[in-house]
């Protein structure tokens, strides 16, 4: 599950990112409305956790912009404004749910699960690059219609790279996408997964290559 967290309070960000990652969720973080708009312009998410009080405006203003662009990603608003009128305003503007701070993480998780049980939006759950197609929902990869068998962590690396095809993905972001907080990680663990994935893609003529800059990150490019 891929989540966009739009929140400017460092302690809240740290706590939510850690808790969500423990439940195998990949979390991108935006601290402002402007950053959030940049993320949703280039990536797709399973859900957005949206704070209202952001440095550059009311977070709620993001919701009608998403809906006017036919972006139906579920939005769960997190805010200290817990009055009924505030909740009504948020829901009327297109948010899917509303949770007042402070809240228990278990309730947040339950509300996220409820949102994701709703019928899937019309947005594609497939990512394509070269001859490669990744079914994000089922975590399956195929090349020219033929299944490509990959272990879980190589699939996570592939998803993180394919979501940003043609752009550098920072090493730290890849580590967060692939490994949990409690994992005992060797210094070369990520490089090993990338190396194995690169070899499998080349052997299968996937039409993509993975290039790296030592100590910085990796990027996936189409070669077709």
PDB file of C-alpha atoms in Angstrom:
ATOM      1  CA  UNK A   1       0.000   0.000   0.000  1.00  0.00           C
ATOM      2  CA  UNK A   2       1.396   3.407  -0.972  1.00  0.00           C
ATOM      3  CA  UNK A   3       0.421   6.405   1.181  1.00  0.00           C
ATOM      4  CA  UNK A   4       1.024  10.128   0.744  1.00  0.00           C
ATOM      5  CA  UNK A   5       1.315  11.806   4.153  1.00  0.00           C
ATOM      6  CA  UNK A   6       0.730  15.568   4.000  1.00  0.00           C
ATOM      7  CA  UNK A   7       1.737  16.884   7.413  1.00  0.00           C
ATOM      8  CA  UNK A   8       4.130  19.565   8.684  1.00  0.00           C
ATOM      9  CA  UNK A   9       4.578  18.597  12.354  1.00  0.00           C
ATOM     10  CA  UNK A  10       7.897  16.670  12.581  1.00  0.00           C
ATOM     11  CA  UNK A  11       6.893  14.544  15.575  1.00  0.00           C
ATOM     12  CA  UNK A  12       3.603  13.532  13.952  1.00  0.00           C
ATOM     13  CA  UNK A  13       5.381  12.760  10.677  1.00  0.00           C
ATOM     14  CA  UNK A  14       7.983  10.591  12.406  1.00  0.00           C
ATOM     15  CA  UNK A  15       5.408   8.659  14.434  1.00  0.00           C
ATOM     16  CA  UNK A  16       3.040   8.049  11.521  1.00  0.00           C
ATOM     17  CA  UNK A  17       5.775   7.048   9.075  1.00  0.00           C
ATOM     18  CA  UNK A  18       7.197   4.530  11.537  1.00  0.00           C
ATOM     19  CA  UNK A  19       3.792   3.062  12.374  1.00  0.00           C
ATOM     20  CA  UNK A  20       2.650   2.814   8.758  1.00  0.00           C
ATOM     21  CA  UNK A  21       5.909   1.183   7.677  1.00  0.00           C
ATOM     22  CA  UNK A  22       5.442  -1.473  10.351  1.00  0.00           C
ATOM     23  CA  UNK A  23       2.273  -2.400   8.456  1.00  0.00           C
ATOM     24  CA  UNK A  24       4.154  -2.780   5.137  1.00  0.00           C
ATOM     25  CA  UNK A  25       3.062   0.590   3.768  1.00  0.00           C
ATOM     26  CA  UNK A  26       5.306   2.771   1.626  1.00  0.00           C
ATOM     27  CA  UNK A  27       5.049   6.399   2.758  1.00  0.00           C
ATOM     28  CA  UNK A  28       5.898   9.550   0.805  1.00  0.00           C
ATOM     29  CA  UNK A  29       5.888  12.750   2.843  1.00  0.00           C
ATOM     30  CA  UNK A  30       4.927  16.274   1.826  1.00  0.00           C
ATOM     31  CA  UNK A  31       5.212  19.121   4.321  1.00  0.00           C
ATOM     32  CA  UNK A  32       3.294  21.714   2.298  1.00  0.00           C
ATOM     33  CA  UNK A  33       0.442  21.966  -0.187  1.00  0.00           C
ATOM     34  CA  UNK A  34       2.918  22.759  -2.937  1.00  0.00           C
ATOM     35  CA  UNK A  35       4.941  19.624  -2.220  1.00  0.00           C
ATOM     36  CA  UNK A  36       1.753  17.525  -2.085  1.00  0.00           C
ATOM     37  CA  UNK A  37       0.651  18.808  -5.486  1.00  0.00           C
ATOM     38  CA  UNK A  38       4.040  17.852  -6.869  1.00  0.00           C
ATOM     39  CA  UNK A  39       3.765  14.307  -5.543  1.00  0.00           C
ATOM     40  CA  UNK A  40       0.253  13.643  -6.862  1.00  0.00           C
ATOM     41  CA  UNK A  41       1.194  15.087 -10.240  1.00  0.00           C
ATOM     42  CA  UNK A  42       3.767  12.372 -10.866  1.00  0.00           C
ATOM     43  CA  UNK A  43       2.752   9.403  -8.670  1.00  0.00           C
ATOM     44  CA  UNK A  44      -0.370   7.446  -7.787  1.00  0.00           C
ATOM     45  CA  UNK A  45      -1.330   6.541  -4.220  1.00  0.00           C
ATOM     46  CA  UNK A  46      -3.681   4.153  -2.499  1.00  0.00           C
ATOM     47  CA  UNK A  47      -4.654   6.853   0.004  1.00  0.00           C
ATOM     48  CA  UNK A  48      -3.705  10.360   1.145  1.00  0.00           C
ATOM     49  CA  UNK A  49      -3.473  11.377   4.815  1.00  0.00           C
ATOM     50  CA  UNK A  50      -4.025  15.120   4.800  1.00  0.00           C
ATOM     51  CA  UNK A  51      -3.480  17.641   7.593  1.00  0.00           C
ATOM     52  CA  UNK A  52      -5.504  20.850   7.359  1.00  0.00           C
ATOM     53  CA  UNK A  53      -3.153  23.348   8.987  1.00  0.00           C
ATOM     54  CA  UNK A  54      -0.186  23.545   6.616  1.00  0.00           C
ATOM     55  CA  UNK A  55       2.389  26.354   6.285  1.00  0.00           C
ATOM     56  CA  UNK A  56       1.061  27.466   2.878  1.00  0.00           C
ATOM     57  CA  UNK A  57      -2.672  27.125   3.470  1.00  0.00           C
ATOM     58  CA  UNK A  58      -5.587  24.915   4.406  1.00  0.00           C
ATOM     59  CA  UNK A  59      -4.799  21.350   3.395  1.00  0.00           C
ATOM     60  CA  UNK A  60      -8.430  20.827   2.573  1.00  0.00           C
ATOM     61  CA  UNK A  61      -8.009  23.032  -0.506  1.00  0.00           C
ATOM     62  CA  UNK A  62      -6.059  20.186  -2.108  1.00  0.00           C
ATOM     63  CA  UNK A  63      -9.122  17.948  -2.263  1.00  0.00           C
ATOM     64  CA  UNK A  64     -11.239  19.853  -4.830  1.00  0.00           C
ATOM     65  CA  UNK A  65      -8.131  20.252  -6.991  1.00  0.00           C
ATOM     66  CA  UNK A  66      -7.670  16.496  -6.974  1.00  0.00           C
ATOM     67  CA  UNK A  67     -11.299  15.827  -7.797  1.00  0.00           C
ATOM     68  CA  UNK A  68     -11.373  18.401 -10.607  1.00  0.00           C
ATOM     69  CA  UNK A  69      -8.406  16.563 -12.134  1.00  0.00           C
ATOM     70  CA  UNK A  70     -10.336  13.253 -11.950  1.00  0.00           C
ATOM     71  CA  UNK A  71      -8.043  12.006  -9.182  1.00  0.00           C
ATOM     72  CA  UNK A  72     -10.226   9.774  -6.995  1.00  0.00           C
ATOM     73  CA  UNK A  73      -7.556   8.733  -4.477  1.00  0.00           C
ATOM     74  CA  UNK A  74      -9.203   8.330  -1.037  1.00  0.00           C
ATOM     75  CA  UNK A  75      -8.397  11.251   1.267  1.00  0.00           C
ATOM     76  CA  UNK A  76      -8.446  10.947   5.045  1.00  0.00           C
ATOM     77  CA  UNK A  77      -8.251  14.372   6.690  1.00  0.00           C
ATOM     78  CA  UNK A  78      -6.279  14.602   9.948  1.00  0.00           C
ATOM     79  CA  UNK A  79      -6.863  17.774  11.915  1.00  0.00           C
ATOM     80  CA  UNK A  80      -7.185  19.442  15.272  1.00  0.00           C
ATOM     81  CA  UNK A  81     -10.392  21.020  13.943  1.00  0.00           C
ATOM     82  CA  UNK A  82     -12.876  18.469  15.192  1.00  0.00           C
ATOM     83  CA  UNK A  83     -16.117  20.452  15.171  1.00  0.00           C
ATOM     84  CA  UNK A  84     -19.033  18.943  13.298  1.00  0.00           C
ATOM     85  CA  UNK A  85     -19.158  21.911  10.923  1.00  0.00           C
ATOM     86  CA  UNK A  86     -15.488  21.393  10.018  1.00  0.00           C
ATOM     87  CA  UNK A  87     -16.102  17.715   9.311  1.00  0.00           C
ATOM     88  CA  UNK A  88     -19.103  18.537   7.145  1.00  0.00           C
ATOM     89  CA  UNK A  89     -17.073  21.095   5.187  1.00  0.00           C
ATOM     90  CA  UNK A  90     -14.324  18.557   4.581  1.00  0.00           C
ATOM     91  CA  UNK A  91     -16.674  15.828   3.410  1.00  0.00           C
ATOM     92  CA  UNK A  92     -18.606  18.240   1.201  1.00  0.00           C
ATOM     93  CA  UNK A  93     -15.358  19.305  -0.478  1.00  0.00           C
ATOM     94  CA  UNK A  94     -14.643  15.716  -1.499  1.00  0.00           C
ATOM     95  CA  UNK A  95     -12.695  14.197   1.389  1.00  0.00           C
ATOM     96  CA  UNK A  96     -13.571  10.576   2.139  1.00  0.00           C
ATOM     97  CA  UNK A  97     -13.134  10.549   5.904  1.00  0.00           C
ATOM     98  CA  UNK A  98     -12.196  12.835   8.783  1.00  0.00           C
ATOM     99  CA  UNK A  99     -10.203  12.049  11.936  1.00  0.00           C
ATOM    100  CA  UNK A 100      -9.682  14.583  14.727  1.00  0.00           C
ATOM    101  CA  UNK A 101      -6.363  14.841  16.575  1.00  0.00           C
ATOM    102  CA  UNK A 102      -5.325  13.370  18.903  1.00  0.00           C
ATOM    103  CA  UNK A 103      -6.244   9.893  17.699  1.00  0.00           C
ATOM    104  CA  UNK A 104      -5.223   6.288  18.295  1.00  0.00           C
ATOM    105  CA  UNK A 105      -3.174   4.768  15.493  1.00  0.00           C
ATOM    106  CA  UNK A 106      -5.408   1.689  15.581  1.00  0.00           C
ATOM    107  CA  UNK A 107      -8.374   3.865  14.618  1.00  0.00           C
ATOM    108  CA  UNK A 108      -6.401   5.495  11.810  1.00  0.00           C
ATOM    109  CA  UNK A 109      -5.438   2.078  10.481  1.00  0.00           C
ATOM    110  CA  UNK A 110      -9.017   0.839  10.675  1.00  0.00           C
ATOM    111  CA  UNK A 111     -10.261   3.889   8.766  1.00  0.00           C
ATOM    112  CA  UNK A 112      -7.586   3.371   6.105  1.00  0.00           C
ATOM    113  CA  UNK A 113      -8.629  -0.251   5.686  1.00  0.00           C
ATOM    114  CA  UNK A 114     -12.251   0.820   5.365  1.00  0.00           C
ATOM    115  CA  UNK A 115     -11.370   3.342   2.652  1.00  0.00           C
ATOM    116  CA  UNK A 116      -9.390   0.755   0.725  1.00  0.00           C
ATOM    117  CA  UNK A 117     -12.251  -1.752   0.865  1.00  0.00           C
ATOM    118  CA  UNK A 118     -14.341   0.607  -1.222  1.00  0.00           C
ATOM    119  CA  UNK A 119     -14.589  -0.134  -4.956  1.00  0.00           C
ATOM    120  CA  UNK A 120     -11.340   0.701  -6.691  1.00  0.00           C
ATOM    121  CA  UNK A 121     -11.253   3.939  -8.688  1.00  0.00           C
ATOM    122  CA  UNK A 122     -10.903   3.938 -12.431  1.00  0.00           C
ATOM    123  CA  UNK A 123      -7.193   4.683 -12.130  1.00  0.00           C
ATOM    124  CA  UNK A 124      -5.017   1.925 -13.540  1.00  0.00           C
ATOM    125  CA  UNK A 125      -3.342  -0.359 -11.043  1.00  0.00           C
ATOM    126  CA  UNK A 126      -0.708  -1.246 -13.618  1.00  0.00           C
ATOM    127  CA  UNK A 127       2.635   0.445 -14.218  1.00  0.00           C
ATOM    128  CA  UNK A 128       4.321  -0.002 -17.596  1.00  0.00           C
ATOM    129  CA  UNK A 129       7.895   0.568 -18.742  1.00  0.00           C
ATOM    130  CA  UNK A 130       9.538  -0.968 -21.792  1.00  0.00           C
ATOM    131  CA  UNK A 131       8.129  -4.474 -22.235  1.00  0.00           C
ATOM    132  CA  UNK A 132       7.497  -4.703 -18.505  1.00  0.00           C
ATOM    133  CA  UNK A 133       4.114  -4.483 -16.767  1.00  0.00           C
ATOM    134  CA  UNK A 134       3.765  -4.411 -12.989  1.00  0.00           C
ATOM    135  CA  UNK A 135       0.419  -5.260 -11.403  1.00  0.00           C
ATOM    136  CA  UNK A 136       0.687  -3.215  -8.225  1.00  0.00           C
ATOM    137  CA  UNK A 137      -2.409  -4.644  -6.554  1.00  0.00           C
ATOM    138  CA  UNK A 138      -1.383  -8.267  -6.966  1.00  0.00           C
ATOM    139  CA  UNK A 139       2.380  -7.620  -6.840  1.00  0.00           C
ATOM    140  CA  UNK A 140       2.984  -9.498 -10.075  1.00  0.00           C
ATOM    141  CA  UNK A 141       5.312  -8.613 -12.941  1.00  0.00           C
ATOM    142  CA  UNK A 142       5.153  -9.715 -16.562  1.00  0.00           C
ATOM    143  CA  UNK A 143       7.213  -9.179 -19.706  1.00  0.00           C
ATOM    144  CA  UNK A 144       5.297  -9.345 -22.988  1.00  0.00           C
ATOM    145  CA  UNK A 145       2.552 -11.152 -21.114  1.00  0.00           C
ATOM    146  CA  UNK A 146       4.873 -13.781 -19.621  1.00  0.00           C
ATOM    147  CA  UNK A 147       5.069 -13.843 -15.793  1.00  0.00           C
ATOM    148  CA  UNK A 148       8.364 -12.756 -14.273  1.00  0.00           C
ATOM    149  CA  UNK A 149       8.967 -14.475 -10.951  1.00  0.00           C
ATOM    150  CA  UNK A 150      10.503 -12.124  -8.396  1.00  0.00           C
ATOM    151  CA  UNK A 151      10.831 -12.388  -4.609  1.00  0.00           C
ATOM    152  CA  UNK A 152       9.004  -9.814  -2.507  1.00  0.00           C
ATOM    153  CA  UNK A 153      11.871  -7.388  -1.938  1.00  0.00           C
ATOM    154  CA  UNK A 154      12.883  -7.336  -5.597  1.00  0.00           C
ATOM    155  CA  UNK A 155       9.251  -6.549  -6.441  1.00  0.00           C
ATOM    156  CA  UNK A 156       9.321  -3.667  -3.967  1.00  0.00           C
ATOM    157  CA  UNK A 157      12.520  -2.333  -5.547  1.00  0.00           C
ATOM    158  CA  UNK A 158      10.949  -2.670  -8.995  1.00  0.00           C
ATOM    159  CA  UNK A 159       7.774  -0.853  -7.956  1.00  0.00           C
ATOM    160  CA  UNK A 160       9.694   2.042  -6.395  1.00  0.00           C
ATOM    161  CA  UNK A 161      11.801   2.442  -9.537  1.00  0.00           C
ATOM    162  CA  UNK A 162       8.937   2.031 -12.023  1.00  0.00           C
ATOM    163  CA  UNK A 163       6.842   4.656 -10.246  1.00  0.00           C
ATOM    164  CA  UNK A 164       9.617   7.126 -11.105  1.00  0.00           C
ATOM    165  CA  UNK A 165      10.769   5.760 -14.460  1.00  0.00           C
ATOM    166  CA  UNK A 166      13.461   7.978 -15.930  1.00  0.00           C
ATOM    167  CA  UNK A 167      14.154   9.726 -12.620  1.00  0.00           C
ATOM    168  CA  UNK A 168      16.652   9.073  -9.862  1.00  0.00           C
ATOM    169  CA  UNK A 169      15.247   7.378  -6.759  1.00  0.00           C
ATOM    170  CA  UNK A 170      17.294   8.254  -3.704  1.00  0.00           C
ATOM    171  CA  UNK A 171      18.926   5.368  -1.890  1.00  0.00           C
ATOM    172  CA  UNK A 172      17.171   6.316   1.359  1.00  0.00           C
ATOM    173  CA  UNK A 173      13.756   6.175  -0.344  1.00  0.00           C
ATOM    174  CA  UNK A 174      14.518   2.721  -1.732  1.00  0.00           C
ATOM    175  CA  UNK A 175      15.624   1.490   1.678  1.00  0.00           C
ATOM    176  CA  UNK A 176      12.367   2.728   3.208  1.00  0.00           C
ATOM    177  CA  UNK A 177      10.328   1.050   0.466  1.00  0.00           C
ATOM    178  CA  UNK A 178      12.056  -2.308   0.784  1.00  0.00           C
ATOM    179  CA  UNK A 179      13.023  -2.814   4.420  1.00  0.00           C
ATOM    180  CA  UNK A 180      11.074  -2.603   7.666  1.00  0.00           C
ATOM    181  CA  UNK A 181      12.247  -0.759  10.758  1.00  0.00           C
ATOM    182  CA  UNK A 182      13.058  -3.993  12.565  1.00  0.00           C
ATOM    183  CA  UNK A 183      14.980  -5.608   9.720  1.00  0.00           C
ATOM    184  CA  UNK A 184      18.647  -6.356  10.306  1.00  0.00           C
ATOM    185  CA  UNK A 185      20.123  -4.841   7.156  1.00  0.00           C
ATOM    186  CA  UNK A 186      23.631  -5.424   5.862  1.00  0.00           C
ATOM    187  CA  UNK A 187      25.294  -2.428   4.239  1.00  0.00           C
ATOM    188  CA  UNK A 188      25.124  -3.968   0.751  1.00  0.00           C
ATOM    189  CA  UNK A 189      21.655  -5.523   1.040  1.00  0.00           C
ATOM    190  CA  UNK A 190      19.947  -3.031  -1.271  1.00  0.00           C
ATOM    191  CA  UNK A 191      22.690  -3.270  -3.877  1.00  0.00           C
ATOM    192  CA  UNK A 192      22.380  -7.056  -3.851  1.00  0.00           C
ATOM    193  CA  UNK A 193      18.626  -6.894  -4.539  1.00  0.00           C
ATOM    194  CA  UNK A 194      19.119  -4.337  -7.305  1.00  0.00           C
ATOM    195  CA  UNK A 195      21.896  -6.407  -8.893  1.00  0.00           C
ATOM    196  CA  UNK A 196      19.739  -9.542  -8.979  1.00  0.00           C
ATOM    197  CA  UNK A 197      16.774  -7.616 -10.339  1.00  0.00           C
ATOM    198  CA  UNK A 198      18.902  -5.944 -13.022  1.00  0.00           C
ATOM    199  CA  UNK A 199      20.215  -9.324 -14.184  1.00  0.00           C
ATOM    200  CA  UNK A 200      16.728 -10.865 -14.369  1.00  0.00           C
ATOM    201  CA  UNK A 201      15.371  -7.918 -16.359  1.00  0.00           C
ATOM    202  CA  UNK A 202      18.273  -8.104 -18.787  1.00  0.00           C
ATOM    203  CA  UNK A 203      17.935 -11.879 -19.235  1.00  0.00           C
ATOM    204  CA  UNK A 204      14.213 -11.488 -19.963  1.00  0.00           C
ATOM    205  CA  UNK A 205      14.744  -8.573 -22.413  1.00  0.00           C
ATOM    206  CA  UNK A 206      12.418  -6.342 -20.398  1.00  0.00           C
ATOM    207  CA  UNK A 207      13.245  -3.225 -22.417  1.00  0.00           C
ATOM    208  CA  UNK A 208      14.515  -1.380 -19.340  1.00  0.00           C
ATOM    209  CA  UNK A 209      17.832  -0.882 -17.589  1.00  0.00           C
ATOM    210  CA  UNK A 210      18.673   0.048 -14.013  1.00  0.00           C
ATOM    211  CA  UNK A 211      21.500   2.528 -13.598  1.00  0.00           C
ATOM    212  CA  UNK A 212      23.014   3.624 -10.323  1.00  0.00           C
ATOM    213  CA  UNK A 213      25.130   6.404  -8.897  1.00  0.00           C
ATOM    214  CA  UNK A 214      27.205   5.092  -6.024  1.00  0.00           C
ATOM    215  CA  UNK A 215      25.969   6.393  -2.700  1.00  0.00           C
ATOM    216  CA  UNK A 216      23.111   8.372  -4.294  1.00  0.00           C
ATOM    217  CA  UNK A 217      20.496   6.038  -5.743  1.00  0.00           C
ATOM    218  CA  UNK A 218      19.178   4.226  -8.782  1.00  0.00           C
ATOM    219  CA  UNK A 219      17.016   4.999 -11.785  1.00  0.00           C
ATOM    220  CA  UNK A 220      15.140   2.800 -14.228  1.00  0.00           C
ATOM    221  CA  UNK A 221      15.235   3.773 -17.922  1.00  0.00           C
ATOM    222  CA  UNK A 222      13.338   2.445 -20.908  1.00  0.00           C
ATOM    223  CA  UNK A 223      15.546   1.155 -23.734  1.00  0.00           C
ATOM    224  CA  UNK A 224      12.788   0.500 -26.260  1.00  0.00           C
TER     225      UNK A 224
END
